[in-house]
């Protein structure tokens, strides 16, 4: 509960949808406990869906228990969230009739530096608790928060990653077909 409340406070989350946001703007929230025994992590994502999904800001609150190196833990959480954003938005093996075509970094799609969102991380004070480890606790909730933000922006659930323009259009067309055929 504490990480959910903290991340909502960090992101300025209110029950009312913020005014004056552009068309295609959305925000999403997700939460997980890493492997059901590790760190608690809550993430809010703010993004805009235009020609592609563009994340603008990620807020992350984590309960890692006792934190030995706060700077290192924050770097781990931030890096995991950015890597997860890349997975969610563009990473996938490119296949050709001859096998995997994306066998080097020139041919493998990743989120570019120019597309990276700002990230804010808060570690909950829990020095009297055992260490839970930072590890990859931000990966799952970041992907889920992006999916939830896309739904907030468009009213469409995109259920297959990466959330490329093609996947978003496919999900939107499937939703249209479903709504026209009750």
PDB file of C-alpha atoms in Angstrom, residues 7-161:
ATOM      1  CA  UNK A   7       4.055   6.628  -6.502  1.00  0.00           C
ATOM      2  CA  UNK A   8       0.596   8.218  -6.802  1.00  0.00           C
ATOM      3  CA  UNK A   9       1.842  11.207  -4.788  1.00  0.00           C
ATOM      4  CA  UNK A  10       5.015  11.451  -6.886  1.00  0.00           C
ATOM      5  CA  UNK A  11       2.997  11.495 -10.121  1.00  0.00           C
ATOM      6  CA  UNK A  12       0.328  13.871  -8.814  1.00  0.00           C
ATOM      7  CA  UNK A  13      -2.300  11.187  -9.415  1.00  0.00           C
ATOM      8  CA  UNK A  14      -5.856  12.274  -8.699  1.00  0.00           C
ATOM      9  CA  UNK A  15      -9.193  10.598  -9.291  1.00  0.00           C
ATOM     10  CA  UNK A  16     -10.082  13.216 -11.891  1.00  0.00           C
ATOM     11  CA  UNK A  17      -8.448  13.095 -15.297  1.00  0.00           C
ATOM     12  CA  UNK A  18      -6.088  16.084 -15.606  1.00  0.00           C
ATOM     13  CA  UNK A  19      -7.360  18.913 -17.809  1.00  0.00           C
ATOM     14  CA  UNK A  20      -5.611  20.294 -20.880  1.00  0.00           C
ATOM     15  CA  UNK A  21      -3.872  17.062 -21.892  1.00  0.00           C
ATOM     16  CA  UNK A  22      -3.320  16.417 -25.605  1.00  0.00           C
ATOM     17  CA  UNK A  23      -5.297  13.859 -27.556  1.00  0.00           C
ATOM     18  CA  UNK A  24      -3.720  10.444 -27.117  1.00  0.00           C
ATOM     19  CA  UNK A  25      -2.413  11.270 -23.624  1.00  0.00           C
ATOM     20  CA  UNK A  26      -2.645   8.540 -21.025  1.00  0.00           C
ATOM     21  CA  UNK A  27      -1.322   7.444 -17.690  1.00  0.00           C
ATOM     22  CA  UNK A  28      -1.071   3.992 -16.243  1.00  0.00           C
ATOM     23  CA  UNK A  29      -0.319   2.426 -12.893  1.00  0.00           C
ATOM     24  CA  UNK A  30       0.979  -1.037 -12.095  1.00  0.00           C
ATOM     25  CA  UNK A  31       2.345  -2.816  -9.056  1.00  0.00           C
ATOM     26  CA  UNK A  32       4.134  -6.084  -8.304  1.00  0.00           C
ATOM     27  CA  UNK A  33       6.124  -7.872  -5.673  1.00  0.00           C
ATOM     28  CA  UNK A  34       9.138  -9.385  -7.405  1.00  0.00           C
ATOM     29  CA  UNK A  35       8.751 -13.171  -7.519  1.00  0.00           C
ATOM     30  CA  UNK A  36       6.211 -12.848  -4.659  1.00  0.00           C
ATOM     31  CA  UNK A  37       9.036 -12.680  -2.104  1.00  0.00           C
ATOM     32  CA  UNK A  38      11.262  -9.779  -3.183  1.00  0.00           C
ATOM     33  CA  UNK A  39      10.985  -6.032  -3.524  1.00  0.00           C
ATOM     34  CA  UNK A  40       7.682  -4.214  -3.837  1.00  0.00           C
ATOM     35  CA  UNK A  41       7.505  -1.883  -6.836  1.00  0.00           C
ATOM     36  CA  UNK A  42       4.815   0.494  -8.103  1.00  0.00           C
ATOM     37  CA  UNK A  43       5.125   2.420 -11.368  1.00  0.00           C
ATOM     38  CA  UNK A  44       3.163   5.255 -12.973  1.00  0.00           C
ATOM     39  CA  UNK A  45       3.743   6.005 -16.647  1.00  0.00           C
ATOM     40  CA  UNK A  46       2.630   9.095 -18.538  1.00  0.00           C
ATOM     41  CA  UNK A  47       2.694   8.836 -22.332  1.00  0.00           C
ATOM     42  CA  UNK A  48       1.202  10.065 -25.572  1.00  0.00           C
ATOM     43  CA  UNK A  49       0.094   7.810 -28.408  1.00  0.00           C
ATOM     44  CA  UNK A  50       0.678   9.556 -31.714  1.00  0.00           C
ATOM     45  CA  UNK A  51       2.284   7.790 -34.678  1.00  0.00           C
ATOM     46  CA  UNK A  52       3.882   5.603 -32.003  1.00  0.00           C
ATOM     47  CA  UNK A  53       3.736   5.275 -28.239  1.00  0.00           C
ATOM     48  CA  UNK A  54       5.941   7.939 -26.633  1.00  0.00           C
ATOM     49  CA  UNK A  55       6.545   7.633 -22.899  1.00  0.00           C
ATOM     50  CA  UNK A  56       7.271  10.987 -21.266  1.00  0.00           C
ATOM     51  CA  UNK A  57       7.740  10.183 -17.591  1.00  0.00           C
ATOM     52  CA  UNK A  58       8.043   7.168 -15.296  1.00  0.00           C
ATOM     53  CA  UNK A  59       7.625   7.413 -11.549  1.00  0.00           C
ATOM     54  CA  UNK A  60       8.712   4.434  -9.479  1.00  0.00           C
ATOM     55  CA  UNK A  61       8.374   3.774  -5.762  1.00  0.00           C
ATOM     56  CA  UNK A  62      10.088   0.704  -4.342  1.00  0.00           C
ATOM     57  CA  UNK A  63      10.358  -1.024  -1.004  1.00  0.00           C
ATOM     58  CA  UNK A  64      13.671  -2.839  -1.089  1.00  0.00           C
ATOM     59  CA  UNK A  65      13.885  -3.417   2.642  1.00  0.00           C
ATOM     60  CA  UNK A  66      17.293  -2.448   4.016  1.00  0.00           C
ATOM     61  CA  UNK A  67      19.175  -0.575   1.282  1.00  0.00           C
ATOM     62  CA  UNK A  68      22.955  -0.834   1.491  1.00  0.00           C
ATOM     63  CA  UNK A  69      23.803   1.480  -1.448  1.00  0.00           C
ATOM     64  CA  UNK A  70      20.923   3.867  -2.207  1.00  0.00           C
ATOM     65  CA  UNK A  71      22.533   5.331  -5.342  1.00  0.00           C
ATOM     66  CA  UNK A  72      23.220   1.868  -6.746  1.00  0.00           C
ATOM     67  CA  UNK A  73      19.687   0.711  -5.939  1.00  0.00           C
ATOM     68  CA  UNK A  74      18.151   3.756  -7.625  1.00  0.00           C
ATOM     69  CA  UNK A  75      20.345   3.185 -10.699  1.00  0.00           C
ATOM     70  CA  UNK A  76      19.228  -0.459 -10.809  1.00  0.00           C
ATOM     71  CA  UNK A  77      15.539   0.474 -10.616  1.00  0.00           C
ATOM     72  CA  UNK A  78      15.887   3.225 -13.225  1.00  0.00           C
ATOM     73  CA  UNK A  79      17.841   0.984 -15.597  1.00  0.00           C
ATOM     74  CA  UNK A  80      15.330  -1.840 -15.205  1.00  0.00           C
ATOM     75  CA  UNK A  81      12.421   0.508 -15.912  1.00  0.00           C
ATOM     76  CA  UNK A  82      14.086   1.911 -19.039  1.00  0.00           C
ATOM     77  CA  UNK A  83      14.977  -1.556 -20.293  1.00  0.00           C
ATOM     78  CA  UNK A  84      11.397  -2.676 -19.696  1.00  0.00           C
ATOM     79  CA  UNK A  85      10.108   0.364 -21.603  1.00  0.00           C
ATOM     80  CA  UNK A  86      12.290  -0.703 -24.519  1.00  0.00           C
ATOM     81  CA  UNK A  87      10.959  -4.275 -24.319  1.00  0.00           C
ATOM     82  CA  UNK A  88       7.386  -3.022 -24.136  1.00  0.00           C
ATOM     83  CA  UNK A  89       7.634  -0.558 -27.000  1.00  0.00           C
ATOM     84  CA  UNK A  90       9.977  -1.933 -29.622  1.00  0.00           C
ATOM     85  CA  UNK A  91      12.172  -4.938 -28.843  1.00  0.00           C
ATOM     86  CA  UNK A  92      11.592  -8.138 -30.796  1.00  0.00           C
ATOM     87  CA  UNK A  93      13.651 -10.477 -32.893  1.00  0.00           C
ATOM     88  CA  UNK A  94      13.351  -9.726 -36.602  1.00  0.00           C
ATOM     89  CA  UNK A  95      12.843 -12.885 -38.613  1.00  0.00           C
ATOM     90  CA  UNK A  96      13.499 -13.566 -42.292  1.00  0.00           C
ATOM     91  CA  UNK A  97      13.173 -16.695 -44.426  1.00  0.00           C
ATOM     92  CA  UNK A  98      16.847 -17.317 -43.589  1.00  0.00           C
ATOM     93  CA  UNK A  99      16.421 -17.106 -39.813  1.00  0.00           C
ATOM     94  CA  UNK A 100      16.997 -14.302 -37.357  1.00  0.00           C
ATOM     95  CA  UNK A 101      17.745 -11.066 -39.212  1.00  0.00           C
ATOM     96  CA  UNK A 102      18.364  -8.951 -36.117  1.00  0.00           C
ATOM     97  CA  UNK A 103      21.630 -10.616 -35.150  1.00  0.00           C
ATOM     98  CA  UNK A 104      23.470  -7.361 -34.335  1.00  0.00           C
ATOM     99  CA  UNK A 105      22.675  -4.023 -32.692  1.00  0.00           C
ATOM    100  CA  UNK A 106      22.224  -2.285 -36.043  1.00  0.00           C
ATOM    101  CA  UNK A 107      19.277  -4.565 -36.842  1.00  0.00           C
ATOM    102  CA  UNK A 108      17.750  -5.083 -33.397  1.00  0.00           C
ATOM    103  CA  UNK A 109      15.132  -2.492 -32.425  1.00  0.00           C
ATOM    104  CA  UNK A 110      15.702  -0.778 -29.063  1.00  0.00           C
ATOM    105  CA  UNK A 111      14.416   2.431 -27.529  1.00  0.00           C
ATOM    106  CA  UNK A 112      16.740   5.215 -28.619  1.00  0.00           C
ATOM    107  CA  UNK A 113      18.168   7.791 -26.209  1.00  0.00           C
ATOM    108  CA  UNK A 114      15.963  10.435 -27.847  1.00  0.00           C
ATOM    109  CA  UNK A 115      12.881   8.355 -26.943  1.00  0.00           C
ATOM    110  CA  UNK A 116      13.832   7.705 -23.309  1.00  0.00           C
ATOM    111  CA  UNK A 117      11.393   9.075 -20.748  1.00  0.00           C
ATOM    112  CA  UNK A 118      12.423  10.914 -17.612  1.00  0.00           C
ATOM    113  CA  UNK A 119      12.513   8.577 -14.606  1.00  0.00           C
ATOM    114  CA  UNK A 120      12.010   9.418 -10.952  1.00  0.00           C
ATOM    115  CA  UNK A 121      12.720   6.737  -8.331  1.00  0.00           C
ATOM    116  CA  UNK A 122      11.922   6.760  -4.631  1.00  0.00           C
ATOM    117  CA  UNK A 123      13.174   4.087  -2.224  1.00  0.00           C
ATOM    118  CA  UNK A 124      10.893   3.670   0.776  1.00  0.00           C
ATOM    119  CA  UNK A 125      12.615   3.938   4.146  1.00  0.00           C
ATOM    120  CA  UNK A 126      12.834   0.423   5.581  1.00  0.00           C
ATOM    121  CA  UNK A 127      16.302   0.194   7.099  1.00  0.00           C
ATOM    122  CA  UNK A 128      14.976  -1.946   9.966  1.00  0.00           C
ATOM    123  CA  UNK A 129      13.853  -4.663   7.507  1.00  0.00           C
ATOM    124  CA  UNK A 130      15.877  -7.365   5.737  1.00  0.00           C
ATOM    125  CA  UNK A 131      17.240  -6.489   2.278  1.00  0.00           C
ATOM    126  CA  UNK A 132      14.951  -7.617  -0.531  1.00  0.00           C
ATOM    127  CA  UNK A 133      17.276  -6.708  -3.418  1.00  0.00           C
ATOM    128  CA  UNK A 134      16.614  -4.332  -6.288  1.00  0.00           C
ATOM    129  CA  UNK A 135      17.230  -6.846  -9.079  1.00  0.00           C
ATOM    130  CA  UNK A 136      14.597  -6.669 -11.776  1.00  0.00           C
ATOM    131  CA  UNK A 137      11.646  -5.586  -9.651  1.00  0.00           C
ATOM    132  CA  UNK A 138      10.753  -2.639 -11.926  1.00  0.00           C
ATOM    133  CA  UNK A 139      10.544  -4.676 -15.146  1.00  0.00           C
ATOM    134  CA  UNK A 140       7.081  -6.209 -14.838  1.00  0.00           C
ATOM    135  CA  UNK A 141       5.252  -3.207 -13.417  1.00  0.00           C
ATOM    136  CA  UNK A 142       6.801  -0.864 -15.998  1.00  0.00           C
ATOM    137  CA  UNK A 143       5.515  -2.967 -18.912  1.00  0.00           C
ATOM    138  CA  UNK A 144       2.097  -3.267 -17.273  1.00  0.00           C
ATOM    139  CA  UNK A 145       1.908   0.468 -16.509  1.00  0.00           C
ATOM    140  CA  UNK A 146       2.687   1.236 -20.175  1.00  0.00           C
ATOM    141  CA  UNK A 147      -0.110  -1.119 -21.271  1.00  0.00           C
ATOM    142  CA  UNK A 148      -2.482   0.556 -18.807  1.00  0.00           C
ATOM    143  CA  UNK A 149      -1.478   4.033 -20.022  1.00  0.00           C
ATOM    144  CA  UNK A 150      -2.145   3.020 -23.639  1.00  0.00           C
ATOM    145  CA  UNK A 151      -5.588   1.823 -22.543  1.00  0.00           C
ATOM    146  CA  UNK A 152      -6.160   5.144 -20.753  1.00  0.00           C
ATOM    147  CA  UNK A 153      -5.096   7.057 -23.867  1.00  0.00           C
ATOM    148  CA  UNK A 154      -7.065   5.076 -26.443  1.00  0.00           C
ATOM    149  CA  UNK A 155      -9.598   2.930 -24.597  1.00  0.00           C
ATOM    150  CA  UNK A 156      -8.025  -0.140 -26.213  1.00  0.00           C
ATOM    151  CA  UNK A 157      -6.227  -3.047 -24.533  1.00  0.00           C
ATOM    152  CA  UNK A 158      -3.065  -3.988 -26.417  1.00  0.00           C
ATOM    153  CA  UNK A 159      -2.144  -7.437 -25.145  1.00  0.00           C
ATOM    154  CA  UNK A 160       0.890  -8.359 -27.249  1.00  0.00           C
ATOM    155  CA  UNK A 161       4.290  -6.758 -26.822  1.00  0.00           C
TER     156      UNK A 161
END
